[in-house]
Short mmCIF file of C-alpha atoms in Angstrom, two decimals:
data_model
loop_
_atom_site.label_atom_id
_atom_site.label_comp_id
_atom_site.label_asym_id
_atom_site.label_seq_id
_atom_site.Cartn_x
_atom_site.Cartn_y
_atom_site.Cartn_z
CA MET A 254 -4.92 93.30 -1.87
CA PRO A 255 -7.59 96.00 -1.74
CA PRO A 256 -8.59 97.66 -4.99
CA GLN A 257 -6.24 100.27 -6.39
CA PRO A 258 -6.75 103.27 -8.65
CA PRO A 259 -5.84 102.72 -12.27
CA SER A 260 -2.46 103.71 -13.62
CA ALA A 261 -2.02 106.64 -15.90
CA ALA A 262 -0.86 104.32 -18.64
CA SER A 263 -3.43 101.75 -19.66
CA ARG A 264 -2.09 98.70 -21.45
CA ASP A 265 -4.57 99.53 -24.20
CA GLU A 266 -3.04 102.99 -24.66
CA PRO A 267 0.60 102.94 -25.84
CA VAL A 268 2.78 105.51 -24.12
CA ILE A 269 5.30 107.49 -26.13
CA ARG A 270 7.50 109.81 -24.08
CA ASP A 271 8.90 112.76 -26.00
CA ARG A 272 11.23 113.85 -23.21
CA GLY A 273 12.93 112.67 -20.06
CA ASP A 274 11.04 112.82 -16.79
CA ALA A 275 11.00 116.13 -14.91
CA CYS A 276 11.29 114.73 -11.40
CA PRO A 277 13.35 117.07 -9.22
CA GLY A 278 16.39 115.94 -7.32
CA ALA A 279 18.91 117.35 -4.90
CA LEU A 280 20.99 118.69 -7.79
CA ARG A 281 18.24 119.35 -10.34
CA LEU A 282 15.99 121.79 -8.52
CA HIS A 283 12.41 122.50 -9.57
CA ALA A 284 11.13 126.07 -9.82
CA ALA A 285 7.83 126.30 -7.92
CA ASP A 286 5.67 129.28 -6.98
CA ASP A 287 7.13 129.33 -3.46
CA GLY A 288 10.76 129.08 -4.59
CA TYR A 289 12.92 126.20 -5.71
CA LEU A 290 12.24 122.62 -4.59
CA ALA A 291 14.79 119.89 -3.89
CA ARG A 292 13.92 116.21 -3.52
CA VAL A 293 16.55 114.26 -1.60
CA ARG A 294 16.50 110.52 -2.26
CA ILE A 295 16.70 108.44 0.92
CA PRO A 296 17.08 104.79 -0.22
CA GLY A 297 14.92 102.58 1.96
CA GLY A 298 14.10 105.65 4.06
CA LEU A 299 17.22 104.92 6.12
CA LEU A 300 18.83 107.91 7.83
CA THR A 301 21.52 108.16 10.44
CA VAL A 302 21.03 110.80 13.13
CA ARG A 303 23.84 112.82 11.55
CA GLN A 304 22.21 112.72 8.12
CA ALA A 305 18.83 113.67 9.56
CA ALA A 306 20.35 116.61 11.42
CA ALA A 307 21.92 117.83 8.17
CA LEU A 308 18.53 117.78 6.44
CA GLY A 309 17.07 119.95 9.19
CA LEU A 310 19.97 122.34 8.83
CA ALA A 311 19.43 122.48 5.07
CA ALA A 312 15.75 123.36 5.56
CA ASP A 313 16.72 126.31 7.75
CA ARG A 314 19.79 127.47 5.86
CA PHE A 315 18.45 127.24 2.32
CA GLY A 316 14.68 126.67 2.47
CA ASP A 317 11.49 127.71 4.21
CA GLY A 318 12.27 125.91 7.46
CA HIS A 319 10.12 122.85 6.72
CA LEU A 320 10.66 119.27 5.53
CA GLU A 321 8.13 117.26 3.55
CA LEU A 322 7.92 113.47 3.47
CA THR A 323 7.07 111.99 0.08
CA SER A 324 5.10 108.92 -0.95
CA ARG A 325 8.39 107.17 -1.74
CA GLY A 326 10.01 107.81 1.61
CA ASN A 327 12.13 110.71 0.39
CA ILE A 328 12.54 114.25 1.76
CA GLN A 329 11.57 117.47 0.01
CA LEU A 330 12.86 120.93 0.84
CA ARG A 331 10.82 123.89 -0.43
CA GLY A 332 11.23 127.62 -0.66
CA LEU A 333 14.87 127.34 -1.71
CA ALA A 334 16.56 130.50 -2.86
CA ASP A 335 18.00 130.90 -6.34
CA GLY A 336 21.70 130.07 -6.33
CA CYS A 337 21.66 127.78 -3.30
CA GLY A 338 22.34 124.58 -5.26
CA ALA A 339 26.09 124.38 -4.67
CA GLY A 340 25.78 124.98 -0.94
CA LEU A 341 22.98 122.42 -0.61
CA ALA A 342 24.95 119.82 -2.57
CA GLU A 343 28.03 120.38 -0.41
CA LEU A 344 26.03 119.94 2.79
CA LEU A 345 24.32 116.75 1.58
CA ASP A 346 27.52 115.27 0.18
CA GLY A 347 29.27 115.85 3.48
CA VAL A 348 26.96 113.40 5.25
CA GLY A 349 26.78 110.78 2.50
CA LEU A 350 23.45 111.74 0.97
CA LEU A 351 24.94 112.31 -2.51
CA PRO A 352 27.19 109.29 -3.11
CA ALA A 353 26.90 109.48 -6.92
CA PRO A 354 25.77 112.82 -8.41
CA SER A 355 25.10 111.23 -11.81
CA HIS A 356 22.69 108.75 -10.19
CA GLU A 357 21.05 110.87 -7.50
CA ARG A 358 17.56 110.83 -9.04
CA VAL A 359 17.49 107.07 -9.75
CA ARG A 360 18.06 105.94 -6.14
CA ASN A 361 14.33 105.32 -5.68
CA ILE A 362 14.18 102.42 -3.24
CA VAL A 363 11.35 101.75 -0.80
CA ALA A 364 11.78 99.04 1.83
CA SER A 365 9.68 97.47 4.57
CA PRO A 366 10.26 100.03 7.33
CA MET A 367 9.92 97.44 10.07
CA GLY A 368 12.12 94.92 8.31
CA GLY A 369 15.15 93.40 9.95
CA ALA A 370 18.85 93.65 9.23
CA HIS A 371 18.59 91.67 5.99
CA VAL A 372 16.34 94.37 4.50
CA VAL A 373 18.86 97.03 5.47
CA ARG A 374 21.57 94.96 3.76
CA TRP A 375 19.44 94.72 0.60
CA VAL A 376 18.99 98.50 0.58
CA ARG A 377 22.67 99.25 1.08
CA GLU A 378 23.77 96.72 -1.54
CA LEU A 379 21.23 97.77 -4.16
CA ASP A 380 22.10 101.43 -3.65
CA ARG A 381 25.81 100.62 -4.05
CA LEU A 382 25.17 98.63 -7.22
CA LEU A 383 22.94 101.32 -8.72
CA CYS A 384 25.53 104.02 -8.11
CA ALA A 385 28.26 101.85 -9.65
CA SER A 386 26.27 100.99 -12.80
CA SER A 387 26.67 103.40 -15.70
CA ARG A 388 23.65 101.77 -17.33
CA ALA A 389 21.44 102.46 -14.28
CA ALA A 390 22.01 106.19 -14.71
CA ASP A 391 19.60 105.97 -17.66
CA LEU A 392 16.66 105.03 -15.41
CA SER A 393 13.99 107.69 -15.04
CA GLY A 394 13.43 109.48 -11.75
CA ARG A 395 10.11 107.62 -11.49
CA PHE A 396 11.41 104.06 -11.74
CA LEU A 397 10.84 102.37 -8.37
CA PHE A 398 12.45 99.45 -6.52
CA ALA A 399 10.63 97.82 -3.58
CA LEU A 400 12.42 95.59 -1.07
CA ASP A 401 9.72 93.80 0.91
CA ASP A 402 10.58 91.60 3.88
CA GLY A 403 7.67 89.27 3.12
CA ARG A 404 4.74 91.00 4.75
CA GLY A 405 3.57 92.66 1.52
CA ASP A 406 3.65 96.33 2.50
CA VAL A 407 5.94 98.05 0.00
CA ALA A 408 5.21 95.37 -2.61
CA ALA A 409 1.78 97.01 -2.90
CA LEU A 410 3.17 100.40 -3.94
CA ASP A 411 3.22 99.83 -7.70
CA PRO A 412 6.98 99.18 -7.95
CA ASP A 413 8.80 98.41 -11.17
CA VAL A 414 11.07 95.83 -9.53
CA THR A 415 9.94 94.03 -6.37
CA VAL A 416 11.99 91.81 -4.09
CA LEU A 417 9.84 89.79 -1.67
CA GLY A 418 11.36 87.75 1.14
CA ARG A 419 10.14 84.16 1.56
CA PRO A 420 10.44 81.94 4.63
CA LEU A 421 12.53 78.84 3.99
CA GLU A 422 9.56 76.51 4.30
CA GLU A 423 7.82 78.35 1.45
CA ALA A 424 10.75 78.68 -0.94
CA GLY A 425 10.82 76.58 -4.08
CA SER A 426 13.47 73.96 -4.64
CA GLY A 427 15.48 76.06 -7.06
CA ALA A 428 18.68 74.10 -6.51
CA ASP A 429 17.03 70.86 -7.56
CA ALA A 430 14.95 72.16 -10.42
CA GLY A 431 17.82 72.88 -12.78
CA PRO A 432 18.72 76.11 -14.52
CA GLY A 433 15.75 78.05 -15.82
CA ALA A 434 13.22 75.46 -14.63
CA ASP A 435 9.79 76.47 -13.41
CA ALA A 436 8.72 76.11 -9.81
CA GLY A 437 5.12 75.58 -8.82
CA PRO A 438 2.82 78.38 -7.68
CA ALA A 439 4.02 80.20 -4.59
CA PRO A 440 2.01 79.34 -1.44
CA ASP A 441 -0.76 81.72 -0.47
CA CYS A 442 0.65 83.48 2.57
CA ALA A 443 -1.83 86.34 2.17
CA SER A 444 -4.65 84.16 3.46
CA ARG A 445 -2.79 83.60 6.72
CA ALA A 446 -1.68 87.22 6.85
CA LEU A 447 -5.25 88.50 6.74
CA ALA A 448 -6.91 85.78 8.79
CA ASP A 449 -6.65 87.75 12.02
CA ALA A 450 -7.19 91.21 10.56
CA GLY A 451 -8.65 93.65 13.04
CA THR A 452 -7.42 91.88 16.17
CA SER A 453 -5.54 93.77 18.83
CA ALA A 454 -2.02 92.98 19.90
CA GLY A 455 -0.63 95.92 21.77
CA PRO A 456 0.74 99.20 20.47
CA GLY A 457 -0.05 99.72 16.82
CA SER A 458 -2.39 96.75 16.59
CA GLY A 459 -5.47 96.60 14.46
CA THR A 460 -5.94 97.98 10.99
CA ALA A 461 -2.82 99.62 9.74
CA SER A 462 -3.63 103.18 8.84
CA GLY A 463 -0.71 105.50 8.43
CA ALA A 464 -0.99 108.19 5.84
CA GLY A 465 -2.08 106.57 2.62
CA SER A 466 -2.97 103.24 4.20
CA GLY A 467 -5.93 101.03 3.50
CA SER A 468 -8.99 100.43 5.60
CA GLY A 469 -8.43 96.75 6.14
CA SER A 470 -5.62 94.28 6.70
CA GLY A 471 -2.87 93.90 9.15
CA VAL A 472 -2.80 92.28 12.53
CA SER A 473 -0.40 94.36 14.49
CA SER A 474 2.18 96.94 13.74
CA GLY A 475 3.70 97.70 17.08
CA PRO A 476 7.32 97.16 17.99
CA GLY A 477 8.57 93.84 16.73
CA SER A 478 5.23 92.81 15.28
CA ALA A 479 4.51 91.99 11.70
CA PRO A 480 1.28 93.31 10.21
CA GLY A 481 0.05 91.04 7.49
CA ALA A 482 3.26 89.05 7.37
CA CYS A 483 3.66 85.40 6.55
CA SER A 484 4.80 83.40 9.53
CA GLY A 485 8.52 82.90 9.59
CA SER A 486 11.41 82.83 11.97
CA GLY A 487 13.45 85.82 10.90
CA SER A 488 16.24 86.31 13.39
CA ASP A 489 17.98 89.43 12.18
CA GLY A 490 16.63 91.62 14.94
CA GLY A 491 15.44 95.20 14.60
CA PRO A 492 11.88 96.33 14.04
CA GLY A 493 9.60 93.59 12.81
CA ALA A 494 12.29 90.92 12.68
CA GLY A 495 9.77 88.09 12.64
CA PRO A 496 8.44 87.94 9.06
CA GLY A 497 9.90 87.17 5.70
CA LEU A 498 13.32 85.91 4.81
CA VAL A 499 15.45 84.00 7.26
CA PRO A 500 19.22 83.86 6.81
CA GLY A 501 20.03 81.67 3.83
CA GLY A 502 16.47 81.89 2.48
CA ARG A 503 15.11 82.63 -0.97
CA VAL A 504 13.41 85.69 -2.43
CA LEU A 505 11.00 86.39 -5.27
CA VAL A 506 11.81 89.10 -7.80
CA ARG A 507 8.97 90.48 -9.89
CA LEU A 508 9.15 92.91 -12.79
CA GLY A 509 6.19 95.27 -13.01
CA ASP A 510 2.82 93.81 -12.09
CA GLY A 511 3.18 90.44 -13.81
CA PRO A 512 1.43 87.41 -12.33
CA GLY A 513 4.67 85.50 -11.82
CA ALA A 514 8.16 86.10 -10.52
CA VAL A 515 11.64 84.63 -10.42
CA GLU A 516 13.09 83.02 -7.32
CA VAL A 517 16.73 83.61 -6.36
CA GLY A 518 18.83 83.26 -3.25
CA GLY A 519 18.49 86.01 -0.67
CA GLY A 520 22.14 86.89 -1.05
CA ASP A 521 21.50 87.68 -4.73
CA ALA A 522 18.47 89.91 -4.13
CA ALA A 523 20.14 93.24 -4.88
CA ARG A 524 22.05 91.98 -7.92
CA ALA A 525 18.88 90.42 -9.32
CA ALA A 526 16.99 93.69 -8.87
CA LEU A 527 19.66 95.55 -10.84
CA VAL A 528 19.60 92.92 -13.62
CA GLY A 529 15.83 93.43 -13.82
CA ALA A 530 16.23 97.19 -14.15
CA GLU A 531 18.84 96.82 -16.89
CA TYR A 532 16.53 94.37 -18.70
CA PHE A 533 13.83 97.06 -18.60
CA LEU A 534 16.21 99.63 -20.08
CA ASP A 535 17.08 97.27 -22.94
CA ALA A 536 13.38 96.65 -23.61
CA ALA A 537 12.61 100.38 -23.55
CA ASP A 538 15.42 101.06 -26.00
CA ALA A 539 14.13 98.34 -28.33
CA ALA A 540 10.56 99.68 -28.06
CA GLY A 541 11.69 103.20 -28.89
CA ASN A 542 8.98 104.84 -26.76
CA ARG A 543 11.33 106.17 -24.06
CA ALA A 544 9.30 104.43 -21.36
CA TRP A 545 9.87 105.67 -17.82
CA ARG A 546 8.33 102.65 -16.10
CA VAL A 547 7.72 98.95 -16.76
CA ALA A 548 3.97 99.44 -17.25
CA GLU A 549 4.68 101.76 -20.19
CA LEU A 550 6.37 99.11 -22.33
CA PRO A 551 4.22 98.39 -25.41
CA ASP A 552 3.01 95.03 -26.64
CA GLY A 553 5.83 93.07 -28.16
CA HIS A 554 8.32 94.46 -25.63
CA ARG A 555 6.82 93.28 -22.34
CA LEU A 556 9.30 91.85 -19.89
CA ASP A 557 9.34 88.05 -19.95
CA GLU A 558 10.17 85.94 -16.91
CA ARG A 559 12.01 83.32 -18.95
CA GLU A 560 14.22 85.97 -20.50
CA PHE A 561 14.78 87.41 -17.02
CA VAL A 562 15.92 83.97 -15.83
CA ARG A 563 18.31 83.75 -18.77
CA ARG A 564 19.81 87.14 -17.97
CA LEU A 565 20.17 86.28 -14.29
CA GLU A 566 21.96 83.05 -15.03
CA ALA A 567 24.24 84.85 -17.50
CA SER A 568 25.15 87.09 -14.55
CA GLY A 569 25.95 84.08 -12.38
CA ILE A 570 22.69 84.11 -10.40
CA GLN A 571 20.83 80.81 -10.14
CA ALA A 572 17.14 81.50 -10.78
CA VAL A 573 13.87 79.59 -10.97
CA ARG A 574 10.74 80.90 -12.64
CA VAL A 575 7.59 80.90 -10.50
CA PRO A 576 4.76 81.35 -13.04
CA GLU A 577 2.08 82.30 -10.53
CA VAL A 578 2.46 84.12 -7.22
CA ARG A 579 -0.26 85.00 -4.73
CA TRP A 580 1.20 88.12 -3.24
CA PRO A 581 0.65 88.97 0.43
CA TYR A 582 -0.66 92.37 1.45
CA ALA A 583 -0.17 94.38 4.63
CA GLY A 584 -1.13 97.94 5.32
CA PRO A 585 1.44 100.41 6.63
CA PRO A 586 2.27 100.85 10.31
CA ARG A 587 0.08 103.26 12.17
CA PRO A 588 1.32 105.61 14.89
CA TRP A 589 2.52 103.86 18.04
CA GLY A 590 5.17 104.11 20.67
CA THR A 591 3.87 105.89 23.72
CA ASP A 592 4.49 102.74 25.76
CA GLY A 593 6.97 100.84 23.58
CA ASP A 594 10.66 100.88 22.75
CA GLY A 595 10.27 101.93 19.10
CA LEU A 596 8.17 104.79 17.79
CA CYS A 597 6.12 105.38 14.64
CA VAL A 598 5.51 109.10 14.28
CA LEU A 599 2.89 110.70 12.02
CA PRO A 600 3.46 114.33 11.00
CA PRO A 601 0.11 115.78 9.89
CA LEU A 602 0.03 115.92 6.08
CA GLY A 603 3.62 114.68 6.02
CA ARG A 604 5.05 118.13 6.75
CA LEU A 605 7.28 119.10 9.67
CA SER A 606 8.93 122.30 10.78
CA SER A 607 12.66 122.10 11.28
CA ALA A 608 12.02 122.40 15.02
CA GLN A 609 9.75 119.34 14.96
CA TRP A 610 12.32 117.48 12.86
CA ARG A 611 15.02 118.25 15.44
CA VAL A 612 12.78 116.79 18.16
CA LEU A 613 12.71 113.52 16.18
CA VAL A 614 16.46 113.62 15.62
CA ASP A 615 17.12 114.20 19.31
CA ALA A 616 14.72 111.39 20.27
CA ALA A 617 16.27 108.84 17.92
CA ASP A 618 18.90 106.45 19.21
CA GLY A 619 21.06 105.92 16.14
CA GLU A 620 18.71 105.95 13.15
CA LEU A 621 15.42 107.08 11.66
CA ARG A 622 13.35 105.42 8.92
CA VAL A 623 11.18 107.54 6.66
CA THR A 624 8.29 105.47 5.30
CA PRO A 625 6.40 105.74 2.00
CA TRP A 626 3.27 106.53 4.04
CA ARG A 627 4.73 109.81 5.29
CA THR A 628 5.55 108.57 8.76
CA VAL A 629 8.89 108.27 10.54
CA ILE A 630 9.91 105.18 12.49
CA LEU A 631 12.48 105.38 15.26
CA PRO A 632 13.55 101.75 15.85
CA ARG A 633 15.09 102.84 19.14
CA ALA A 634 14.28 106.02 21.03
CA HIS A 635 15.45 107.74 24.18
CA ALA A 636 13.13 107.50 27.17
CA GLU A 637 12.05 111.14 27.07
CA GLY A 638 11.36 111.00 23.34
CA PRO A 639 7.62 110.22 23.23
CA ALA A 640 6.60 113.07 25.52
CA ARG A 641 8.68 115.60 23.60
CA ILE A 642 7.40 114.35 20.24
CA GLU A 643 3.75 114.66 21.23
CA ALA A 644 4.36 118.07 22.80
CA SER A 645 5.75 119.25 19.44
CA GLY A 646 2.44 118.54 17.67
CA LEU A 647 3.40 115.25 16.02
CA VAL A 648 1.16 112.19 16.34
CA LEU A 649 2.14 109.03 18.23
CA ALA A 650 -1.13 107.59 19.51
CA PRO A 651 -3.41 105.64 17.15
CA GLY A 652 -6.84 107.06 16.49
CA SER A 653 -5.74 110.54 15.43
CA PRO A 654 -8.02 112.19 12.85
CA TRP A 655 -4.85 112.81 10.81
CA GLN A 656 -4.34 109.10 10.11
CA SER A 657 -4.71 108.34 6.41
CA VAL A 658 -5.11 112.00 5.40
CA THR A 659 -2.72 113.21 2.70
CA ALA A 660 -2.57 116.17 0.36
CA CYS A 661 -0.53 117.57 -2.47
CA THR A 662 1.30 120.89 -2.05
CA GLY A 663 -1.61 122.99 -3.28
CA ARG A 664 -1.65 126.75 -3.18
CA PRO A 665 0.40 128.86 -2.74
CA GLY A 666 3.33 126.58 -3.62
CA CYS A 667 1.99 125.08 -6.85
CA ALA A 668 0.89 127.18 -9.81
CA LYS A 669 -1.36 124.40 -11.14
CA SER A 670 -3.36 124.04 -7.92
CA LEU A 671 -6.88 125.44 -7.75
CA ALA A 672 -7.08 125.49 -3.94
CA ASP A 673 -5.11 125.66 -0.72
CA VAL A 674 -5.82 121.99 -0.10
CA ARG A 675 -3.82 121.77 3.11
CA ALA A 676 -5.81 124.58 4.69
CA ASP A 677 -9.05 122.98 3.53
CA ALA A 678 -7.98 119.63 4.98
CA ARG A 679 -7.11 121.19 8.33
CA ALA A 680 -10.48 122.93 8.47
CA VAL A 681 -12.47 119.69 8.38
CA VAL A 682 -10.07 116.97 9.59
CA LYS A 683 -11.59 116.62 13.07
CA GLN A 684 -15.07 116.25 11.61
CA THR A 685 -14.22 113.72 8.93
CA ALA A 686 -12.33 110.83 10.53
CA GLY A 687 -12.95 107.45 8.95
CA GLY A 688 -11.44 104.18 7.84
CA ARG A 689 -10.71 104.97 4.19
CA PRO A 690 -7.69 107.08 3.34
CA VAL A 691 -8.39 110.44 1.74
CA HIS A 692 -6.14 112.44 -0.57
CA TRP A 693 -6.68 116.13 -1.26
CA SER A 694 -5.53 117.19 -4.74
CA GLY A 695 -5.27 120.73 -6.04
CA CYS A 696 -5.67 119.60 -9.65
CA ALA A 697 -6.37 116.52 -11.74
CA ARG A 698 -2.72 115.39 -11.64
CA ARG A 699 -3.27 114.14 -8.06
CA CYS A 700 0.40 114.40 -7.08
CA GLY A 701 1.39 112.19 -4.14
CA HIS A 702 -1.79 110.11 -4.10
CA PRO A 703 -1.80 106.83 -2.12
CA ARG A 704 -0.72 103.53 -3.63
CA GLY A 705 -1.71 100.00 -2.72
CA THR A 706 -5.17 100.84 -1.41
CA ALA A 707 -8.53 102.29 -2.34
CA TRP A 708 -8.86 105.91 -1.27
CA VAL A 709 -11.29 108.82 -1.23
CA ASP A 710 -10.37 111.07 -4.16
CA LEU A 711 -10.89 114.79 -3.47
CA VAL A 712 -9.91 117.03 -6.39
CA ALA A 713 -10.17 120.82 -6.42
CA THR A 714 -12.12 122.47 -9.24
CA PRO A 715 -12.86 126.13 -10.05
CA ASP A 716 -16.18 125.66 -8.25
CA GLY A 717 -15.09 123.64 -5.22
CA TYR A 718 -14.21 119.94 -5.18
CA THR A 719 -15.16 116.65 -6.75
CA LEU A 720 -15.35 113.66 -4.41
CA ASP A 721 -14.73 110.37 -6.19
CA GLY A 722 -15.72 112.15 -9.39
CA ARG A 723 -18.91 113.80 -8.06
CA PRO A 724 -19.14 117.59 -7.61
CA VAL A 725 -19.57 118.59 -3.96
CA PRO A 726 -20.41 122.14 -2.83
CA HIS A 727 -17.88 123.47 -0.33
CA ALA A 728 -20.58 123.80 2.33
CA ASP A 729 -21.38 120.07 2.07
CA LEU A 730 -17.77 118.90 1.95
CA ALA A 731 -17.41 117.76 5.57
CA ALA A 732 -20.57 115.66 5.56
CA ALA A 733 -19.85 114.12 2.16
CA LEU A 734 -16.27 113.29 3.11
CA THR A 735 -17.32 111.69 6.40
CA ALA A 736 -19.80 109.47 4.55
CA ALA A 737 -17.25 108.49 1.92
CA ARG A 738 -14.57 107.59 4.46
CA SER A 739 -17.04 105.41 6.33
CA THR A 740 -17.93 103.37 3.24
CA THR A 741 -16.07 100.23 2.24
CA PRO A 742 -15.34 100.51 -1.49
CA THR A 743 -16.06 97.62 -3.84
CA THR A 744 -14.49 99.16 -6.94
CA THR A 745 -11.41 101.14 -7.79
CA THR A 746 -11.28 104.89 -8.20
CA ASP A 747 -12.79 105.67 -11.61
CA ALA A 748 -10.80 108.77 -12.52
CA ALA A 749 -7.43 108.39 -14.19
CA VAL A 750 -4.57 109.40 -11.96
CA LYS A 751 -1.06 110.64 -12.61
CA LYS A 752 1.57 107.92 -12.61
#
């Protein structure tokens, strides 16, 4: 995996939370400078056409007429009027987007957006289990589940609980090893995944570079292809059906960023993920530091794979500890679809007008998938869809200067921001294309920054910007940014970033 920026919580610096997290939801709105903000959780990014249409209606009826895609594949509505909460909740509930009001902020599930039907089943089952668990309601709004089909895309997003699909030929012999036994190290599928990096294989081939992607890795990410995936014979159909778990296969479940994992049957993936989350809650209670995420657990309360195995088996899930795993890595899908059946659409800066959103809804044949890289995948699209999408100002063809460019809200929506970062990004985007992702931040919190990759770190200051920690005069910004995006990093971002 490419280098990543450090987490806000170093293992050498114990974290003590004196309050619950302040993450907004669809019911708990956040007061911003441009009105109230709602964040609608979309588990796995999976939306029916009816649900997507309702979100567009909500943006027009209650908000500023725009929808924002988040770095966890959720949808934000901004500019909401005071007193709109009940009407918004009624609209969302009517299309199944609020199945459990008490759990609406904990349904943070990212999933391989080009995964097959088994990934969709994992998402649906985990969401059902979360909503049915009274204990899960205690999770923070920042706790993250990742359901990865085996290619290593969402597994790279700093999740708290990761499920990774494994082809049958790579799965350990859990049934023969005996309860709680250790399996050997997991095979290195990353070496095969990256062996052909940079080759071309049709639409979406080459380096994956959607918003927030890395500058290397991935073979192809067009329809049905599997960027960075281990070879396997997945037969579930749907986008990217080739990699990862095959029916009846095994999966790895990892807690936090530990070196090892636990192997369980694919049919137990969702239940095992919930057991892992409940184990975290027990550890956080014992630690007494009100940790929001696994990385914040102090020494003496770290999650232990052997204890995880014990808890799984107590829940009726056969599990095998894998003490060392070499995790695969794949960058996100880049825009494609002008000559293919499926589409991967990039809205510049992850923001769409309701009119643009309706174009996507009308183009989709059945479903849409919002990705954690602020793109939208249409697994099936109507024939006239690509032309209408491009005419609306959204990006379908690879090579756009908007690839891998992200930004926080900035002024005027955020009181903490020191700049209108979106306007500044638009002013120089055509001059500053490059391989490395860039994130524009209005303040040192760096909200919405990329995960799973090295990135160019632009932070507004009272005097202009810093670029990877170095002050840059506004007049020199375009040239400095172009040079930075053209450089392959060898180290992580030095500045601490918000978790």
